[in-house]
Short mmCIF file of C-alpha atoms and ligand atoms in Angstrom, two decimals:
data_model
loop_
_atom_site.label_atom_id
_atom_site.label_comp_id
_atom_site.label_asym_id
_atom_site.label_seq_id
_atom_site.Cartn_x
_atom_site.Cartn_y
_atom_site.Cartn_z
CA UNK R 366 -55.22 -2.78 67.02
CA UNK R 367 -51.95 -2.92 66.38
CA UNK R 368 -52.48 -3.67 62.57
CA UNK R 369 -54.46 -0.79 62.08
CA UNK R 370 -51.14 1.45 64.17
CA UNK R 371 -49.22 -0.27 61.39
CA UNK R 372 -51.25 0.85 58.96
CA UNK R 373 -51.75 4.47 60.59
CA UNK R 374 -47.48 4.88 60.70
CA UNK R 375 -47.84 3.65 57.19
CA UNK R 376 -50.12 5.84 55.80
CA UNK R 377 -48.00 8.50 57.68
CA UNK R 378 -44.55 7.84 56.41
CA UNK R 379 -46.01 7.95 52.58
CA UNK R 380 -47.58 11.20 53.21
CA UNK R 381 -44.35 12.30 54.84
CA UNK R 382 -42.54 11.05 51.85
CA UNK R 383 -45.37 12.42 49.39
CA UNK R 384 -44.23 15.88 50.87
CA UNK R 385 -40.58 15.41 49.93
CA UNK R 386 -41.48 13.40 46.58
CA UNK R 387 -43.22 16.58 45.28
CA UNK R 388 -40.82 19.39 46.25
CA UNK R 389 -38.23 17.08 44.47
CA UNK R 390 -40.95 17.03 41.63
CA UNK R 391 -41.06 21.04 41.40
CA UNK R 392 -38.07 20.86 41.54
CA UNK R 393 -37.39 18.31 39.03
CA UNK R 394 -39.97 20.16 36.96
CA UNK R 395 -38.60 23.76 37.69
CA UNK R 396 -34.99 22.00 35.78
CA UNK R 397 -36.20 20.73 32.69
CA UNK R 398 -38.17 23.78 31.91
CA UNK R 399 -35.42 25.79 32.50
CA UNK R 400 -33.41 23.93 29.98
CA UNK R 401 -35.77 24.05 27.95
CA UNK R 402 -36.35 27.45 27.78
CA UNK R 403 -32.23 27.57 27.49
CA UNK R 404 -32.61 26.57 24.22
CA UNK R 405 -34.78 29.29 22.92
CA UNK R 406 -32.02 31.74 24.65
CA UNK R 407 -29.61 33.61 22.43
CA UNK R 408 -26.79 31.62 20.86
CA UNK R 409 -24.60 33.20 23.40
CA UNK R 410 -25.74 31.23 26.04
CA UNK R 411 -24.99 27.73 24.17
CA UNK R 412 -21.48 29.07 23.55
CA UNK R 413 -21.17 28.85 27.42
CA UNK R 414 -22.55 25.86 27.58
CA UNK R 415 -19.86 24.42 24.86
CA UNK R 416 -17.58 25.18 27.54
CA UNK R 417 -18.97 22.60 29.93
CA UNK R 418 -20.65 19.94 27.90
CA UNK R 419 -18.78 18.00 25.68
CA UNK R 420 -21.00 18.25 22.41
CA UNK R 421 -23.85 20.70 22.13
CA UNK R 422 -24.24 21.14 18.74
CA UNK R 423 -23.70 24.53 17.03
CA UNK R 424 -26.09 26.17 14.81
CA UNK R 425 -24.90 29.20 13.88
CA UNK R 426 -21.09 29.74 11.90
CA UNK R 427 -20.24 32.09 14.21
CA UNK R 428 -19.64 29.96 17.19
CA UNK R 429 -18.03 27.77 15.03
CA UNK R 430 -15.44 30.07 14.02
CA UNK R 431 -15.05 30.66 17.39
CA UNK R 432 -14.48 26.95 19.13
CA UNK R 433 -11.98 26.51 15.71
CA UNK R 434 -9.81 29.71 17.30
CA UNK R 435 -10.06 28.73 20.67
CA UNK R 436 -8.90 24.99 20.19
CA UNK R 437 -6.12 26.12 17.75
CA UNK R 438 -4.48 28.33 20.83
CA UNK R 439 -5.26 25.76 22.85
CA UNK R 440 -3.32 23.37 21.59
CA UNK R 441 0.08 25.25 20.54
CA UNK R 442 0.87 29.40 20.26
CA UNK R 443 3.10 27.99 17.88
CA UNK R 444 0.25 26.61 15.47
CA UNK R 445 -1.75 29.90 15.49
CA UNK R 446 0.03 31.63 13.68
CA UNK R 447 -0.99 29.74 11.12
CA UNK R 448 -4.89 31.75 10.08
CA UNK R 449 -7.36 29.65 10.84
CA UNK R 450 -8.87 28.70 7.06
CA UNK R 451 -11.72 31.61 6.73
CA UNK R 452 -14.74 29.46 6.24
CA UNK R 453 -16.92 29.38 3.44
CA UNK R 454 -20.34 29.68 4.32
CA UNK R 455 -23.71 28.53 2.97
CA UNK R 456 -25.18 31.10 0.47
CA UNK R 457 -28.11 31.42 -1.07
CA UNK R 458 -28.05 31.39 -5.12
CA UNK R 459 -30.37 33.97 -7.14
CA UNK R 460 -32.80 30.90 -8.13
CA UNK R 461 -34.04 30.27 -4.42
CA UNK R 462 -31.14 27.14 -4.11
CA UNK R 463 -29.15 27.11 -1.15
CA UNK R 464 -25.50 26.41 -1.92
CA UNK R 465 -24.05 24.35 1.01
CA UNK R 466 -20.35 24.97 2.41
CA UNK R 467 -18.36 22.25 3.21
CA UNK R 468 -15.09 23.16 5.06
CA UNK R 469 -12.04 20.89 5.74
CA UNK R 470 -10.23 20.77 8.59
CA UNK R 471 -6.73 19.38 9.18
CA UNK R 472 -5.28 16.23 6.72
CA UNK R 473 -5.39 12.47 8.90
CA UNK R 474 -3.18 10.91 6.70
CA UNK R 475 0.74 11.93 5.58
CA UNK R 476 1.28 11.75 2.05
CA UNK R 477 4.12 10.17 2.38
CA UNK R 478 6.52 8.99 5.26
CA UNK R 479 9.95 8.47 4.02
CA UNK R 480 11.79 5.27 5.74
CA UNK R 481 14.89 5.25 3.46
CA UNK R 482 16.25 5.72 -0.46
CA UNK R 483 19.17 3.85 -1.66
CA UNK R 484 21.38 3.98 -5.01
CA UNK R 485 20.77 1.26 -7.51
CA UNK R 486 22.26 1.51 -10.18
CA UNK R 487 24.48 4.55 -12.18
CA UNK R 488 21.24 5.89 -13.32
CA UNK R 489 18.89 4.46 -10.78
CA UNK R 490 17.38 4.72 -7.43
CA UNK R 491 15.01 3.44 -4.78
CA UNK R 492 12.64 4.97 -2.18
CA UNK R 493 10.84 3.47 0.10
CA UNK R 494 7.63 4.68 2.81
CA UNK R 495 4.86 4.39 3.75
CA UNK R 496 1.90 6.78 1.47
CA UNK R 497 -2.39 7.26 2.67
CA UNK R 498 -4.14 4.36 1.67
CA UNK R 499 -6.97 5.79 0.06
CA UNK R 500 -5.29 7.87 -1.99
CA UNK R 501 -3.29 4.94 -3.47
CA UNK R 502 -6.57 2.99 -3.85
CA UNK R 503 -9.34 5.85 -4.76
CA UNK R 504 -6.78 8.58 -6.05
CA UNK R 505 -3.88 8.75 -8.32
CA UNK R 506 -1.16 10.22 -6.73
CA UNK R 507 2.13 10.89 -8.81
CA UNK R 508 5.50 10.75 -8.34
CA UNK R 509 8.57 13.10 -9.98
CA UNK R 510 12.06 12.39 -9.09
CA UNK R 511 14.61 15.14 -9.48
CA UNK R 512 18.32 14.92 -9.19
CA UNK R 513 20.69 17.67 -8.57
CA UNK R 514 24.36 17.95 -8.59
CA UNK R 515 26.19 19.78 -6.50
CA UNK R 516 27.69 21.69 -8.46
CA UNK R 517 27.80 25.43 -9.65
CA UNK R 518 29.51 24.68 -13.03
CA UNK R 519 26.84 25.48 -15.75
CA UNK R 520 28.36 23.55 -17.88
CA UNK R 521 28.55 20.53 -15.90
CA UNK R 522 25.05 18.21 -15.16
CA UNK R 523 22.03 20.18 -14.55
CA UNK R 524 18.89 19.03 -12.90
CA UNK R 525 17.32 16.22 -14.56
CA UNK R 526 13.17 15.09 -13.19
CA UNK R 527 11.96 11.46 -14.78
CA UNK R 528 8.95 10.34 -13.62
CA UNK R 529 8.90 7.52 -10.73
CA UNK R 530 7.50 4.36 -11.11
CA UNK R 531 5.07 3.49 -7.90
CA UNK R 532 5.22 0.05 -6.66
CA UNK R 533 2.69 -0.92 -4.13
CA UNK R 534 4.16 -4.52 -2.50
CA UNK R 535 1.69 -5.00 -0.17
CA UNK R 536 -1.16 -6.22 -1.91
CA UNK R 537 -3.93 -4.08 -0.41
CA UNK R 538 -3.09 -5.43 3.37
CA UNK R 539 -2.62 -1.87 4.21
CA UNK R 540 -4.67 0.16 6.86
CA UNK R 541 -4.10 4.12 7.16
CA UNK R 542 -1.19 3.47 5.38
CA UNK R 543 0.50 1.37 2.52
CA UNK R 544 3.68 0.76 1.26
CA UNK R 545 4.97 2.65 -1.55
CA UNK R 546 8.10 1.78 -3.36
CA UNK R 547 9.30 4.79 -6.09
CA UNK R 548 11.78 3.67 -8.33
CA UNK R 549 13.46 6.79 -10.22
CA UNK R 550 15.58 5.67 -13.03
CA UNK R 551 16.70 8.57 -14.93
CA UNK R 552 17.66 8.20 -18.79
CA UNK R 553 21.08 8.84 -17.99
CA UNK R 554 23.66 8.09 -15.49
CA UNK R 555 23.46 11.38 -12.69
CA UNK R 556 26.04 11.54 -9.77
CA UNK R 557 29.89 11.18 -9.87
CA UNK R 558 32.59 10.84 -7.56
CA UNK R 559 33.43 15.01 -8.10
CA UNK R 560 30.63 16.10 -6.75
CA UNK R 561 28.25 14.24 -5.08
CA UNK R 562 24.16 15.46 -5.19
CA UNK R 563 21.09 15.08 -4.00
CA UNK R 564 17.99 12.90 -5.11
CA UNK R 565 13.94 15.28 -4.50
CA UNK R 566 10.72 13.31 -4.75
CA UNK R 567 7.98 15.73 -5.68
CA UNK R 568 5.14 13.48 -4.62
CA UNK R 569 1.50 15.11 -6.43
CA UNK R 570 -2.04 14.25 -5.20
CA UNK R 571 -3.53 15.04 -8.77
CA UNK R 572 -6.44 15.84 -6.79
CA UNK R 573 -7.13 12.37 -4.66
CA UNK R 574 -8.32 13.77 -1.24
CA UNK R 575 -9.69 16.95 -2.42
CA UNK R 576 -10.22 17.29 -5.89
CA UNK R 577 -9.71 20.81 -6.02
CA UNK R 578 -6.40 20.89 -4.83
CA UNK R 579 -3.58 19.42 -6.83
CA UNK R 580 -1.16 19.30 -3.80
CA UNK R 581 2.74 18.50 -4.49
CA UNK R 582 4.91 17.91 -1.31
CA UNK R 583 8.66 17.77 -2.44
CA UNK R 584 10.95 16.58 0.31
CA UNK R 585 14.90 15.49 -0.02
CA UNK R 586 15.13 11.31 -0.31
CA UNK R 587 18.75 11.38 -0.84
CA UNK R 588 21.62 13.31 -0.11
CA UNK R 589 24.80 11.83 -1.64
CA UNK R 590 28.33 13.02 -1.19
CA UNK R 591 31.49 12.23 -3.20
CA UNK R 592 32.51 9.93 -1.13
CA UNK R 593 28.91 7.58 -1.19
CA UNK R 594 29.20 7.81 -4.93
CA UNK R 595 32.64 6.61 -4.33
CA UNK R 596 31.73 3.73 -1.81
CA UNK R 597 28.45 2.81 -4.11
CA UNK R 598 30.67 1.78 -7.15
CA UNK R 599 33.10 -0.02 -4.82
CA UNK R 600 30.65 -2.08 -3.66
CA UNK R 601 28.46 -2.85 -6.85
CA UNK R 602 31.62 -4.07 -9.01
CA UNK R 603 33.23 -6.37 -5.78
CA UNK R 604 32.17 -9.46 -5.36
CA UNK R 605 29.00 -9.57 -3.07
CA UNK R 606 30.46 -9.62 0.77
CA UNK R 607 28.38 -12.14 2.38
CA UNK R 608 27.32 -15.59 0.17
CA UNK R 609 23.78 -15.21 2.45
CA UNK R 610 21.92 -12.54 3.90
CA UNK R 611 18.34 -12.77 5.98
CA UNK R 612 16.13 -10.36 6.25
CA UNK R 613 13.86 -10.42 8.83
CA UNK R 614 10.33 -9.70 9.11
CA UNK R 615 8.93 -6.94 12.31
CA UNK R 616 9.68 -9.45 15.48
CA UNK R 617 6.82 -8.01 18.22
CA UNK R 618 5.40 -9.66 20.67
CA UNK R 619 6.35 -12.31 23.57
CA UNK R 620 9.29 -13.89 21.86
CA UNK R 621 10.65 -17.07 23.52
CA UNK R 622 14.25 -16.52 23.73
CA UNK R 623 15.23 -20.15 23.93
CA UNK R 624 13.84 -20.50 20.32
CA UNK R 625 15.07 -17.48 18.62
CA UNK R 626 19.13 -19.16 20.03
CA UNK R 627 17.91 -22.19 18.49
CA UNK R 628 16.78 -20.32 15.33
CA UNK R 629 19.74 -18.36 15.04
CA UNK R 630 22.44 -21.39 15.42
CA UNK R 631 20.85 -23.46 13.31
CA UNK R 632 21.01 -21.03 10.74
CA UNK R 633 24.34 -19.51 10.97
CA UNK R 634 25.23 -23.30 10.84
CA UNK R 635 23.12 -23.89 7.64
CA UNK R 636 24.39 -20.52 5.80
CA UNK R 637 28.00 -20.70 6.99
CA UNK R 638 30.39 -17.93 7.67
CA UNK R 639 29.81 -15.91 5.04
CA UNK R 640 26.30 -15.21 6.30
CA UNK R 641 24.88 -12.37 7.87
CA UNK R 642 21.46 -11.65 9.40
CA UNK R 643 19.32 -8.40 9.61
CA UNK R 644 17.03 -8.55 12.30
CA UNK R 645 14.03 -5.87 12.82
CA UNK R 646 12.64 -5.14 16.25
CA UNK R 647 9.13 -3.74 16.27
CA UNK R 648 8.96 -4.13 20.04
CA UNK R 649 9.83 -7.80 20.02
CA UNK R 650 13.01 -7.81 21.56
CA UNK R 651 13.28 -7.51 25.13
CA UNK R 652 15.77 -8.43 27.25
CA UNK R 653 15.67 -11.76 27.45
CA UNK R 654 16.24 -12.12 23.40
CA UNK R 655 18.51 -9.23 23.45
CA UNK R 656 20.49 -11.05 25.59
CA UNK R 657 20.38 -14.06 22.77
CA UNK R 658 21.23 -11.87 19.75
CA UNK R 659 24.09 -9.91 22.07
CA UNK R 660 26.88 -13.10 21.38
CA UNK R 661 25.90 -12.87 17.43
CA UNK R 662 25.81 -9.18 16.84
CA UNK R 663 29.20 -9.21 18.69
CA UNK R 664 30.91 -11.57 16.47
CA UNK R 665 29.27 -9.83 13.24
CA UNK R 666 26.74 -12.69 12.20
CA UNK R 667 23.75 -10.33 13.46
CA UNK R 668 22.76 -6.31 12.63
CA UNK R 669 19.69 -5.50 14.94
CA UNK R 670 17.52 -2.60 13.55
CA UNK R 671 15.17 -0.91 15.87
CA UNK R 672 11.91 -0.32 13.68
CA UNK R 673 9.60 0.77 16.10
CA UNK R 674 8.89 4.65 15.22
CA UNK R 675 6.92 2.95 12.67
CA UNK R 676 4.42 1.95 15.06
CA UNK R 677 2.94 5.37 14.74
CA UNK R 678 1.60 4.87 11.04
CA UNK R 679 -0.82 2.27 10.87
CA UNK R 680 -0.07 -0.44 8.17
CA UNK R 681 0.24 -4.08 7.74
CA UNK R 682 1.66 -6.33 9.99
CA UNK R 683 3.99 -3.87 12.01
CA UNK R 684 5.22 -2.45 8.02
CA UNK R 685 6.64 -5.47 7.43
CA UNK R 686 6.50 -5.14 3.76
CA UNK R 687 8.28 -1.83 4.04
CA UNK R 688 10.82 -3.27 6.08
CA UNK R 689 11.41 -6.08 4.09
CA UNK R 690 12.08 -3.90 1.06
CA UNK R 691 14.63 -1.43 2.68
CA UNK R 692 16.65 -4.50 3.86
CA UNK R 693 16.39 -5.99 -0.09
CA UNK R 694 17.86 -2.42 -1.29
CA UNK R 695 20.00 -1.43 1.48
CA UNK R 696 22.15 -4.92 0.74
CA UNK R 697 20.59 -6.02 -2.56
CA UNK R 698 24.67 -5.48 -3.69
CA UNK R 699 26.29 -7.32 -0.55
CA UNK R 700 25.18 -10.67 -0.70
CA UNK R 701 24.92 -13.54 -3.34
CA UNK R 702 21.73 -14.71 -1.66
CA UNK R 703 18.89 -12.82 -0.10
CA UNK R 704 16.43 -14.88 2.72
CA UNK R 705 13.45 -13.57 3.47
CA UNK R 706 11.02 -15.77 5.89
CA UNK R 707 10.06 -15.60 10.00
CA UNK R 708 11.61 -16.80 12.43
CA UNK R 709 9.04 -19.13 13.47
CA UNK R 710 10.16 -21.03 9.93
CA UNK R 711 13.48 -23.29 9.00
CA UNK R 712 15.29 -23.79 5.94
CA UNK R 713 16.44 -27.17 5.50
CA UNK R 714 18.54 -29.39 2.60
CA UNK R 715 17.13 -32.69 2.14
CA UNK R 716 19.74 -34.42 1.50
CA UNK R 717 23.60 -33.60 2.86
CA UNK R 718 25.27 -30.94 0.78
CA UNK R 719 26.07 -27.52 0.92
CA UNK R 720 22.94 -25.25 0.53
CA UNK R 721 25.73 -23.34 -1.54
CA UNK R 722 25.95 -25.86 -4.06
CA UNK R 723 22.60 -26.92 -3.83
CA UNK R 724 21.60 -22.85 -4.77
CA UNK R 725 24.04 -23.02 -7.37
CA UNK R 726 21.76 -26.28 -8.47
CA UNK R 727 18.75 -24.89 -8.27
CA UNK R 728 19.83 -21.63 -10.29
CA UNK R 729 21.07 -23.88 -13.24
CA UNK R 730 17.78 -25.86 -13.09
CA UNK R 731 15.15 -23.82 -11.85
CA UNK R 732 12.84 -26.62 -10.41
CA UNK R 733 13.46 -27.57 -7.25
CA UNK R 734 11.58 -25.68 -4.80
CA UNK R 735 13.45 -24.28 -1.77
CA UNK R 736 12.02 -26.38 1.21
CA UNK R 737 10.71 -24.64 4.06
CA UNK R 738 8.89 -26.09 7.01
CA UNK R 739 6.09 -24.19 8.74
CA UNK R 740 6.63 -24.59 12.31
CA UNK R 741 3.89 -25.36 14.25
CA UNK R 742 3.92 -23.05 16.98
CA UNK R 743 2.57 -19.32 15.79
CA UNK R 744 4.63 -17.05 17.82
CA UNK R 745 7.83 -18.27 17.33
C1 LIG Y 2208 4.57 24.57 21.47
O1 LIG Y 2208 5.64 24.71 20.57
C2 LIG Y 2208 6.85 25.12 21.17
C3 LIG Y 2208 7.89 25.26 20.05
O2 LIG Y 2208 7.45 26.15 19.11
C4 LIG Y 2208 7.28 24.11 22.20
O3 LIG Y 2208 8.45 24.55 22.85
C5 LIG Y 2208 6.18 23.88 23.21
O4 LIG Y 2208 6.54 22.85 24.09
C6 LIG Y 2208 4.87 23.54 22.52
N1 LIG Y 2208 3.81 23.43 23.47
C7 LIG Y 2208 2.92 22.43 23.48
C8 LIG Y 2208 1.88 22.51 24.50
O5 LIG Y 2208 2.99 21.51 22.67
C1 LIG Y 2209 13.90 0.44 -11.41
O1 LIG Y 2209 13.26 -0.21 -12.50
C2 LIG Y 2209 14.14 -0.52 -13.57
C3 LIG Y 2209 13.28 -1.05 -14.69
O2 LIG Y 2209 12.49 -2.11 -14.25
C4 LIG Y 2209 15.20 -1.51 -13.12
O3 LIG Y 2209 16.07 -1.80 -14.18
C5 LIG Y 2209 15.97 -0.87 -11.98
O4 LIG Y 2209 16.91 -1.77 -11.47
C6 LIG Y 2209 15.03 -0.44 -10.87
N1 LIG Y 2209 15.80 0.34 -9.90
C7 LIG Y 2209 16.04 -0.09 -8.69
C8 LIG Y 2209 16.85 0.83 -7.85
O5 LIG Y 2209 15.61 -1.13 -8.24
C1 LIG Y 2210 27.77 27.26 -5.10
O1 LIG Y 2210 27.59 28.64 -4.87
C2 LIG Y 2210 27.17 28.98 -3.55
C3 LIG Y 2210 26.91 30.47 -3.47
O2 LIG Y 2210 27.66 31.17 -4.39
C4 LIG Y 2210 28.25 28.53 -2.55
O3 LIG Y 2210 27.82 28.83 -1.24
C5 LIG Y 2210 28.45 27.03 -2.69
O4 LIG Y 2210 29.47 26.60 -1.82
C6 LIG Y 2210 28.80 26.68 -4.11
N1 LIG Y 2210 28.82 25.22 -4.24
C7 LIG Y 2210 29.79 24.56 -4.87
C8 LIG Y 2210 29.67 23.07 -4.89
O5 LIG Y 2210 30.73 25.12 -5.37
C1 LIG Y 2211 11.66 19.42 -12.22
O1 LIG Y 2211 10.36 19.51 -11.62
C2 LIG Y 2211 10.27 20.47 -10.56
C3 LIG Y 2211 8.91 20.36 -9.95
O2 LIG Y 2211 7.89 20.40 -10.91
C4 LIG Y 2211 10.56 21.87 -11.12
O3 LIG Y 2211 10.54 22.80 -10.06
C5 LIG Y 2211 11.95 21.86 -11.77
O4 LIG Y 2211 12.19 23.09 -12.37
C6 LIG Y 2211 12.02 20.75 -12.83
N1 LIG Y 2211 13.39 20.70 -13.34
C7 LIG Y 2211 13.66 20.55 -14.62
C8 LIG Y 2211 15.09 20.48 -14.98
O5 LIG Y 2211 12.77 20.46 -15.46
C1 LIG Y 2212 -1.02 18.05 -10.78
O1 LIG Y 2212 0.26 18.64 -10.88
C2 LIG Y 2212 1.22 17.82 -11.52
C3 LIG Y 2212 2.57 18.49 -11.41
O2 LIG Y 2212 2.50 19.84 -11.61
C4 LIG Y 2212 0.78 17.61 -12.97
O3 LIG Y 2212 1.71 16.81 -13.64
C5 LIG Y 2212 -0.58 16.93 -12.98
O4 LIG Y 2212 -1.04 16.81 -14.28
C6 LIG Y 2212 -1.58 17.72 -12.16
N1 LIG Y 2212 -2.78 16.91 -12.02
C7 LIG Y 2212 -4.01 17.39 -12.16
C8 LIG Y 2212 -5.13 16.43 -11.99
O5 LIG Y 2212 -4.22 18.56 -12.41
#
């Protein structure tokens, strides 16, 4: 009896439910077709849709053109005045063929991001960023240096171009971007104490990126005045400042204080007084190891460069390569000695002398390798 009432409520709750299962059905049913029959709608409907869904896929140019317009006002009334590009469409060629367009929007790499360009030389000069990857490895980009005086005098200097030599020092570690090293040495000495000038990269594509386009971008490396000229030639015919300099690699991460002041006495000890050291922060030093460099900066041993705009490009190893290169030119004059190795590694003299005299040794000879012990922590 009261199996079969079971039963009976049973039977009636899934015929109450079959009610409500099929008007969801319809309903269900009702939906789909209606999107389906969406589809076959006029292309102005999709448009609308664009609007709501995140990627419904265009068919015709027309609503391309338009989403291109709307984004471009979208994101800055500053950028639209720039025309959009008009695009190219497909076409259909007298012998049946359909031509296909292809239309590019928008460049994801920088040709070239200048960090810094120093003097070398009467005649010669360094600069230093970071250039696109793939156009260094799949492209051939070129490189024109130009130097003009400032002068009016026609009969004085006039513009002189030479073409730069591209070094690449990071051997293919690179990710968006590499480093690029242009040395410009012109065939004869350019710049005087009178006038002062300015150094122009013209930096050429030669078609990597889009082979139809031969794109130069010419941007100002170098603006020198009397004065630099002045100060350059002072400090390449002294006697070097310092006896050693470090240069640092990108410090990031969680640095342990504690052993960056052990680091940093021992070596000060090791190079003497007539040491200095360049230190790079990528994001590295907080306040606990600012706090540690603070003493060292104040008494001159330390110069603390904050690096960390170059975040933004994506490169090796926090850009170390490009960092380590502006430090080599920026003091390659000031010091007798350049260091450049981590901070998680010490230099250390076997036996008791001066490393001074032990350098001087090892220039004369040219055997003994420098000894340098690997730590074995990894961070610092
Ligand atoms: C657009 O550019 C102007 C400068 O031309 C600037 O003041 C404004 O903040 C920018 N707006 C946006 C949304 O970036
Ligand atoms: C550029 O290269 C030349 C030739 O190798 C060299 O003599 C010169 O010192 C270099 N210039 C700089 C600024 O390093
Ligand atoms: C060169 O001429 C321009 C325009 O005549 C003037 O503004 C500028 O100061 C002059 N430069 C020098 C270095 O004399
Ligand atoms: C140097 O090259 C630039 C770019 O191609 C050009 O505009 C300039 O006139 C050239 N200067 C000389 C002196 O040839
Ligand atoms: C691109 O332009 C530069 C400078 O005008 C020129 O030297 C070079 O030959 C051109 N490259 C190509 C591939 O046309």
């Amino acid at each position: 009896m009261t199996k079969e009432k079971e039963r009976k409520m049973f039977v009636g709750i899934v015929w109450n439910c079959a009610a409500e299962l099929k008007f969801i059905l319809t309903a269900i049913l009702f939906l789909f077709s209606l999107i389906t029959i969406l589809q076959f709608m006029p292309i102005r409907f999709s448009t609308n849709l664009a609007t709501t869904c995140i990627s419904v896929p265009s068919f015709s140019s027309s609503t391309i053109i338009d989403s291109v317009s709307v984004s471009i006002s979208a994101i800055n009334a500053s950028t639209a005045v720039q025309q959009p590009p008009a695009l190219v469409k497909d076409e259909l060629l007298e012998n049946g063929v359909i031509k296909r367009a292809f239309n590019p929007f928008g460049s994801a790499a920088y040709n070239f991001i200048l960090m810094s360009a120093y003097r070398g030389g009467i005649n010669t000069f360094t600069v230093m960023g970071l250039a696109s990857k793939p156009l260094h490895v799949y492209g051939k980009p070129s490189y024109l240096c130009e130097w003009i005086p400032n002068t009016n005098d026609s009969n004085m200097q006039k513009h002189i171009n030479v073409t730069g030599t591209k070094i690449l020092p990071d051997w293919g570690y690179g990710r968006v971007y590499t480093v690029l090293v242009v040395n410009c040495t012109f065939p004869i000495p350019v710049g005087d104490g009178v006038n002062g000038g300015k150094l122009l990269i013209h930096a050429t594509t030669n078609g990597g990126g889009d082979s139809k386009f031969n794109i130069t971008d010419t941007f100002l490396a170098l603006t020198e005045s009397e004065q630099d000229f002045t100060n350059f030639i002072s400090t390449f015919s002294k006697p070097p400042k310092y006896d050693f300099l470090y240069c640092g690699s990108s410090l990031y991460g969680n640095l342990s204080p504690q052993r960056v002041r052990e680091w940093l006495a021992f070596h000060v000890r090791l190079f003497g007084v007539k040491s200095h050291f360049v230190i790079h922060d990528a994001g590295g030093v907080h306040e606990g190891l600012m706090a540690v460099l603070k003493p060292w900066i104040e008494k001159g041993y330390v110069t603390l460069q904050d690096i960390r705009d170059q975040e933004r490009f994506d490169g090796y190893y926090h850009n170390q390569f490009l960092i380590v290169n502006d430090c080599l030119h920026k003091y390659r004059f000031q010091a007798k000695w350049m260091f450049f190795f981590d901070v998680d590694e010490f230099i250390f003299v076997l036996k008791r002398v001066l490393l001074s005299l032990w350098l001087i040794r090892y220039r004369i000879i040219h055997s003994s390798p420098l000894n340098k012990c690997q730590c074995p922590t990894s961070s610092v």
